[in-house]
Amino acid sequence: MSIRIQKTFEALFALEDIRQIFRESLPTGFDAEEEALFRQRVAEIKTILGDLEAGTGSPKVTKIAGSIDLRTREEAYINIQPIQAAGRLTAEARKALISYGDGYSTCDACRKPFRLDKISKPGIAEFHADLAKFVNMDQARVVPGARRGFQAVASSLVGKGDSVIVSALAHYTEFLAVEEAGGVVREVPLNSSNIVTADATAEKIEEVKRESGKIPALIMIDHFDYQFANEHEVAGIGRVAHQYDIPFLYNGAYTVGVLPVDGKKIGADFVVGSGHKSMASVAPSGVLATTNEFAPKILRTTAMVGDITKRKFGIKEVEMLGCTLMGGTLLSMMASFPTVKTRTLKWDEEVKRSNYFIDRLLRITGSRVLSEYPRKHTLTKVDTTGSFDTVAQTHKRRGFFLSDELSSRGVVGEFAGATRTWKLNTYGLTWDQVRYLAGTFTEIAEKYDLTISERKRS
Amino acid sequence: MSIRIQKTFEALFALEDIRQIFRESLPTGFDAEEEALFRQRVAEIKTILGDLEAGTGSPKVTKIAGSIDLRTREEAYINIQPIQAAGRLTAEARKALISYGDGYSTCDACRKPFRLDKISKPGIAEFHADLAKFVNMDQARVVPGARRGFQAVASSLVGKGDSVIVSALAHYTEFLAVEEAGGVVREVPLNSSNIVTADATAEKIEEVKRESGKIPALIMIDHFDYQFANEHEVAGIGRVAHQYDIPFLYNGAYTVGVLPVDGKKIGADFVVGSGHKSMASVAPSGVLATTNEFAPKILRTTAMVGDITKRKFGIKEVEMLGCTLMGGTLLSMMASFPTVKTRTLKWDEEVKRSNYFIDRLLRITGSRVLSEYPRKHTLTKVDTTGSFDTVAQTHKRRGFFLSDELSSRGVVGEFAGATRTWKLNTYGLTWDQVRYLAGTFTEIAEKYDLTISERKRS
């Protein structure tokens, strides 16, 4: 890692130590001892800044709290890890987190009726309205991850033994949400291109009806799945859902926050997104949006009354368990939101860069793309059994040779040791970074005498 | 706010802007344009540092992401807000957050079997073992807030119409968790000192048995409640629970992380704690610990099988919905943990400072403490109807006069406008800060000619 990156972290940490002096002092200002400590810390930062500028010095801080390594992979490397790319914080989110990291930091100005989404300072109420509009739904709530959105919906709509239609590429958290509610998943099979179609969904509904005598309680489909990031027929499925009058949950974990999502146009009754996956936010965070039709059911407020005290907490929403993201998670979402809104409009460019990289990878003879191609997403599953894996067969480091070669060139995030089928994500990389990334793979291929064709193959 | 605090934030933010240059550059280093931008930013920080040291300059950054105010109340004020005190981050947690704020930052080295609590780099697996030991239970999981711990337990143990014993001072999230599971809360009445006793709990169990013909499915009791922070008879209730063979959930939202908790000694089957309330962590975070007896039930792994694909996700825990805190929330817990462990051993000092402040407040004639007294906790409910509220009656700012007087002296966190019954928390304040706080209330009382006695009254 560059010493400059190290010194950037050391300067940030030293400033946190300064901040701590303020926290432990009186509001009236420093006493002599605190002033001396403060000046000493400032002097230290000046030294760090000198090293930062010149690129000199040696690492002075290598652990946090005695045991946690600094994480600098986003600064020091190009990171192509499949699920991390669109969850990287924006600089604004990092600033918000510095400012609002403390536990219940959102609650300074919490007033009646005492609910997170009603707080106006910071602008949490407004953010909720913006979020709903962002996915073109009527109401939105923040939740601790997309999975907690699935849970809230499943818990409200799925009874014991009920069937829930999911994709044959459904994320495991959908399975768990259905299981927790007492339901049973019924998968829609993929077509030959690994796509979930509207027709196949309709057939599956009919199958469930025939077998159980009941229509499914819910349909949950991922717009782009986590395996191939293939695009599934969500709008068609939305129409099918409405024909059968089955509520439809649109799983936007890989879309909300990176590309434009119009829930009503899709025909979704619920739009679920992930903050840490696609909205440049701290985990666990996410969004659950719904219609005015379903809001009273999913966002129902508590009806429980204390038998002795007669206490009621009427404003609190049962499935949300009251307030959901009471601090840094929410503020990181809010601070990233202006950037997130803008970046969804530049999705075509992201897809172009994704295809640019995949094209170059495919020129390395024997490489294949398992996802639909050309790519419609930045997450891709590739198969390098015919290229890099042929090297791994005889290399003393086996599949790890590729990780070694990549990381020595500043690329990380591939699944370490994997040279057959693996996933990568180019989201958020600049053109320079994507070209560098493609060049890196080509360079490694050349080093090991793999054939490189002039034209791409698929 | 002191200009020095402002400049500390500006320096932190400017360093985040520098960090962003690294993120957008190639791993090979800066190009000429980036180098120029970098040097310009370093120069800016030098200017900020000059102002920081000298206490000069004017605010240059007042908003994050265009709309979010800087939150500096922990630096600029003494904050006595009832629920925020023990959730303030340690400096180490803030450093961890700087380093690990990005979405799925915990997942860099996630390997088989692909579950958060199995990750060893950073030391998440070890942290889970430490957490269990910390509350003297067999197993622990991190959860998105204590409420999600209640939910996991209620969802596993409480069936439709089942009774759950809670305290007449139960937190609303317990009500919601029971309601979501389909159960009904049955409150244990308080004794004349506002304490939930073991005897009253046993009587309530008998009452439920008589009325419903069934013993309750679960007992959930707060060790210290959120209203008065009175200490309830948890060890006795643990014994009663075992006599009736009813699972007992110990709600440690106000204890785990501030005072020593021994789950087995208490007889708890579940210990639930809150990260953002009492463990100096980012929200939403918390811990759910249990015994080897109950772990297979509460932490059961998924049994769901895809009907088409035959997919199984066997290692994933249903109630956890798989992984729970995949980034900055968890890392803040981990980084604060060494401090948190140590600070629980200094709880007596915290209670002394709490009593010191309350004693001084009670010397202001007409002030009362509604919580048990002497205090056993740092959170306290007071009644100043006979003191500060007499001023508010005729003051043109009404109850807000007290907020004005407090904030002009650097104290915040009281409920703005409240001069009758309100809550405060002295947790984490130094002796100097507590003395200052007590002096502030005395000074305000003197200013408004309230009588101050030499000896405390209760």
Short mmCIF file of C-alpha atoms in Angstrom, two decimals, chain B residues 23-252:
data_model
loop_
_atom_site.label_atom_id
_atom_site.label_comp_id
_atom_site.label_asym_id
_atom_site.label_seq_id
_atom_site.Cartn_x
_atom_site.Cartn_y
_atom_site.Cartn_z
CA ARG B 23 -10.27 5.89 -4.93
CA GLU B 24 -10.68 7.39 -8.36
CA SER B 25 -7.08 6.96 -9.45
CA LEU B 26 -5.15 3.96 -10.77
CA PRO B 27 -3.28 1.64 -8.43
CA THR B 28 -0.10 2.76 -10.16
CA GLY B 29 -0.37 6.23 -8.66
CA PHE B 30 -1.56 9.70 -9.52
CA ASP B 31 -1.34 11.29 -12.92
CA ALA B 32 -0.26 14.92 -13.16
CA GLU B 33 -3.78 16.26 -12.76
CA GLU B 34 -4.49 14.10 -9.73
CA GLU B 35 -1.17 15.03 -8.18
CA ALA B 36 -1.99 18.70 -8.59
CA LEU B 37 -5.43 18.23 -7.04
CA PHE B 38 -3.90 16.22 -4.22
CA ARG B 39 -1.33 18.93 -3.45
CA GLN B 40 -4.01 21.57 -3.52
CA ARG B 41 -6.07 19.59 -1.01
CA VAL B 42 -3.07 19.08 1.25
CA ALA B 43 -2.41 22.81 1.14
CA GLU B 44 -6.03 23.43 2.13
CA ILE B 45 -5.69 21.10 5.08
CA LYS B 46 -2.57 22.95 6.19
CA THR B 47 -4.58 26.15 6.25
CA ILE B 48 -7.35 24.43 8.20
CA LEU B 49 -4.79 23.07 10.66
CA GLY B 50 -3.39 26.55 11.17
CA ASP B 51 -6.87 27.81 12.02
CA LEU B 52 -7.49 24.76 14.18
CA GLU B 53 -4.39 25.39 16.24
CA ALA B 54 -4.86 29.13 16.58
CA GLY B 55 -8.64 29.02 16.93
CA THR B 56 -9.03 31.39 14.02
CA GLY B 57 -10.91 31.47 10.73
CA SER B 58 -14.57 31.14 9.88
CA PRO B 59 -16.72 28.13 9.04
CA LYS B 60 -16.20 27.04 5.45
CA VAL B 61 -18.26 23.84 5.46
CA THR B 62 -21.68 23.96 7.08
CA LYS B 63 -23.56 21.23 5.23
CA ILE B 64 -22.91 17.65 4.19
CA ALA B 65 -24.29 16.63 0.81
CA GLY B 66 -25.89 20.04 0.51
CA SER B 67 -28.49 19.62 3.22
CA ILE B 68 -27.23 17.83 6.33
CA ASP B 69 -25.95 19.94 9.22
CA LEU B 70 -22.74 19.00 10.96
CA ARG B 71 -23.52 17.23 14.22
CA THR B 72 -21.11 18.53 16.83
CA ARG B 73 -23.10 18.26 20.02
CA GLU B 74 -20.82 15.66 21.56
CA GLU B 75 -17.80 17.92 21.03
CA ALA B 76 -19.34 21.29 21.76
CA TYR B 77 -21.67 20.39 24.62
CA ILE B 78 -22.26 18.17 27.58
CA ASN B 79 -25.04 15.94 26.29
CA ILE B 80 -27.42 14.46 28.87
CA GLN B 81 -29.91 13.02 26.36
CA PRO B 82 -31.36 9.90 28.05
CA ILE B 83 -30.80 7.30 25.32
CA GLN B 84 -27.69 8.66 23.62
CA ALA B 85 -25.14 8.62 26.40
CA ALA B 86 -23.76 5.08 26.27
CA GLY B 87 -24.08 4.79 22.52
CA ARG B 88 -21.55 7.53 21.80
CA LEU B 89 -18.73 6.04 19.80
CA THR B 90 -15.28 5.60 21.26
CA ALA B 91 -12.44 7.17 19.29
CA GLU B 92 -11.47 3.65 18.21
CA ALA B 93 -14.97 2.99 16.89
CA ARG B 94 -14.81 6.21 14.91
CA LYS B 95 -11.51 5.09 13.40
CA ALA B 96 -12.94 1.68 12.55
CA LEU B 97 -15.86 3.41 10.91
CA ILE B 98 -13.57 5.57 8.81
CA SER B 99 -11.83 2.41 7.69
CA TYR B 100 -14.83 0.07 7.36
CA GLY B 101 -17.77 2.34 6.51
CA ASP B 102 -18.18 0.98 2.98
CA GLY B 103 -21.24 -1.27 2.50
CA TYR B 104 -20.06 -4.88 2.65
CA SER B 105 -16.66 -4.04 4.14
CA THR B 106 -16.68 -7.14 6.35
CA CYS B 107 -16.82 -9.47 3.39
CA ASP B 108 -13.30 -9.12 1.94
CA ALA B 109 -12.19 -12.46 3.33
CA CYS B 110 -15.53 -14.27 3.51
CA ARG B 111 -14.88 -17.91 2.71
CA LYS B 112 -16.81 -21.12 3.16
CA PRO B 113 -19.16 -21.58 4.94
CA PHE B 114 -20.06 -17.99 4.06
CA ARG B 115 -21.51 -16.69 7.27
CA LEU B 116 -20.68 -13.45 9.05
CA ASP B 117 -19.89 -15.00 12.42
CA LYS B 118 -17.37 -17.36 10.80
CA ILE B 119 -15.19 -14.63 9.27
CA SER B 120 -11.76 -14.49 10.86
CA LYS B 121 -10.28 -11.47 9.08
CA PRO B 122 -11.23 -9.07 10.59
CA GLY B 123 -11.70 -11.11 13.76
CA ILE B 124 -15.49 -11.40 13.65
CA ALA B 125 -15.58 -15.07 14.72
CA GLU B 126 -13.43 -14.32 17.75
CA PHE B 127 -15.59 -11.30 18.57
CA HIS B 128 -18.68 -13.50 18.62
CA ALA B 129 -17.03 -15.87 21.07
CA ASP B 130 -15.90 -12.91 23.19
CA LEU B 131 -19.40 -11.46 23.17
CA ALA B 132 -20.91 -14.70 24.47
CA LYS B 133 -18.30 -14.82 27.23
CA PHE B 134 -18.84 -11.15 28.02
CA VAL B 135 -22.45 -11.82 29.09
CA ASN B 136 -21.61 -15.35 30.28
CA MET B 137 -23.75 -17.21 27.79
CA ASP B 138 -22.84 -20.00 25.37
CA GLN B 139 -23.43 -18.41 22.00
CA ALA B 140 -23.93 -14.93 20.66
CA ARG B 141 -24.99 -13.25 17.45
CA VAL B 142 -24.96 -9.62 16.47
CA VAL B 143 -28.35 -8.25 15.44
CA PRO B 144 -29.66 -4.93 14.02
CA GLY B 145 -30.70 -3.60 17.42
CA ALA B 146 -32.02 -5.23 20.58
CA ARG B 147 -35.51 -5.22 19.05
CA ARG B 148 -34.34 -7.65 16.36
CA GLY B 149 -33.17 -9.92 19.17
CA PHE B 150 -36.63 -9.81 20.77
CA GLN B 151 -38.12 -10.51 17.36
CA ALA B 152 -35.93 -13.56 16.73
CA VAL B 153 -36.84 -15.07 20.09
CA ALA B 154 -40.55 -14.22 19.92
CA SER B 155 -40.80 -15.47 16.35
CA SER B 156 -39.26 -18.80 17.43
CA LEU B 157 -41.11 -19.38 20.70
CA VAL B 158 -44.40 -17.51 20.59
CA GLY B 159 -47.36 -18.95 18.70
CA LYS B 160 -50.65 -17.36 17.79
CA GLY B 161 -52.50 -16.29 20.94
CA ASP B 162 -49.67 -17.25 23.28
CA SER B 163 -49.09 -15.06 26.31
CA VAL B 164 -45.78 -13.38 26.91
CA ILE B 165 -44.97 -11.96 30.32
CA VAL B 166 -43.47 -8.49 30.17
CA SER B 167 -42.96 -5.73 32.69
CA ALA B 168 -45.46 -2.93 33.24
CA LEU B 169 -42.46 -0.82 32.23
CA ALA B 170 -41.65 -2.90 29.14
CA HIS B 171 -40.18 -1.08 26.19
CA TYR B 172 -42.50 -0.71 23.22
CA THR B 173 -40.25 -2.88 21.04
CA GLU B 174 -41.14 -5.85 23.27
CA PHE B 175 -44.81 -5.18 22.61
CA LEU B 176 -44.14 -5.07 18.87
CA ALA B 177 -42.03 -8.24 18.83
CA VAL B 178 -44.80 -10.14 20.61
CA GLU B 179 -47.46 -8.66 18.35
CA GLU B 180 -45.52 -9.57 15.21
CA ALA B 181 -45.27 -13.16 16.44
CA GLY B 182 -49.03 -13.25 17.05
CA GLY B 183 -48.78 -13.32 20.84
CA VAL B 184 -50.30 -11.18 23.57
CA VAL B 185 -48.38 -9.25 26.22
CA ARG B 186 -49.33 -9.75 29.84
CA GLU B 187 -47.79 -7.17 32.13
CA VAL B 188 -46.38 -7.77 35.59
CA PRO B 189 -47.58 -4.94 37.84
CA LEU B 190 -45.05 -2.79 39.68
CA ASN B 191 -44.75 -2.69 43.43
CA SER B 192 -45.10 0.60 45.27
CA SER B 193 -41.45 1.41 44.51
CA ASN B 194 -41.99 0.88 40.78
CA ILE B 195 -40.08 -2.40 40.81
CA VAL B 196 -40.99 -5.63 39.04
CA THR B 197 -40.53 -8.35 41.65
CA ALA B 198 -40.10 -12.08 41.33
CA ASP B 199 -43.22 -12.64 43.42
CA ALA B 200 -45.35 -10.43 41.22
CA THR B 201 -44.02 -12.27 38.18
CA ALA B 202 -44.99 -15.62 39.68
CA GLU B 203 -48.45 -14.29 40.47
CA LYS B 204 -48.85 -13.07 36.93
CA ILE B 205 -47.86 -16.46 35.56
CA GLU B 206 -50.50 -18.04 37.78
CA GLU B 207 -53.08 -15.54 36.60
CA VAL B 208 -52.30 -16.31 32.95
CA LYS B 209 -52.47 -20.03 33.68
CA ARG B 210 -55.83 -19.65 35.37
CA GLU B 211 -57.29 -17.51 32.64
CA SER B 212 -55.93 -19.19 29.56
CA GLY B 213 -55.23 -22.68 30.82
CA LYS B 214 -51.72 -22.38 29.39
CA ILE B 215 -48.48 -21.17 30.85
CA PRO B 216 -46.91 -18.20 29.08
CA ALA B 217 -44.60 -18.94 26.15
CA LEU B 218 -41.91 -16.48 27.19
CA ILE B 219 -40.90 -14.02 29.89
CA MET B 220 -39.14 -10.82 28.79
CA ILE B 221 -37.99 -8.49 31.52
CA ASP B 222 -35.80 -5.38 31.40
CA HIS B 223 -33.08 -5.37 34.03
CA PHE B 224 -33.25 -1.58 34.17
CA ASP B 225 -36.33 -0.12 32.48
CA TYR B 226 -36.37 2.78 30.04
CA GLN B 227 -38.71 4.96 32.10
CA PHE B 228 -37.13 5.17 35.54
CA ALA B 229 -34.06 2.98 35.04
CA ASN B 230 -35.09 1.21 38.22
CA GLU B 231 -33.47 -2.13 38.84
CA HIS B 232 -35.89 -5.05 38.62
CA GLU B 233 -35.53 -8.46 40.24
CA VAL B 234 -34.09 -10.25 37.24
CA ALA B 235 -32.28 -13.00 39.14
CA GLY B 236 -35.40 -13.81 41.13
CA ILE B 237 -37.47 -13.70 37.96
CA GLY B 238 -34.95 -16.06 36.37
CA ARG B 239 -35.60 -18.53 39.18
CA VAL B 240 -39.36 -18.20 38.81
CA ALA B 241 -39.06 -18.71 35.06
CA HIS B 242 -37.16 -21.94 35.61
CA GLN B 243 -39.64 -23.20 38.19
CA TYR B 244 -42.34 -22.89 35.56
CA ASP B 245 -40.00 -23.97 32.78
CA ILE B 246 -40.73 -20.80 30.81
CA PRO B 247 -37.90 -19.38 28.67
CA PHE B 248 -36.57 -16.12 30.10
CA LEU B 249 -35.28 -13.26 27.99
CA TYR B 250 -33.17 -10.77 29.91
CA ASN B 251 -33.46 -7.35 28.28
CA GLY B 252 -30.08 -5.73 28.83
#
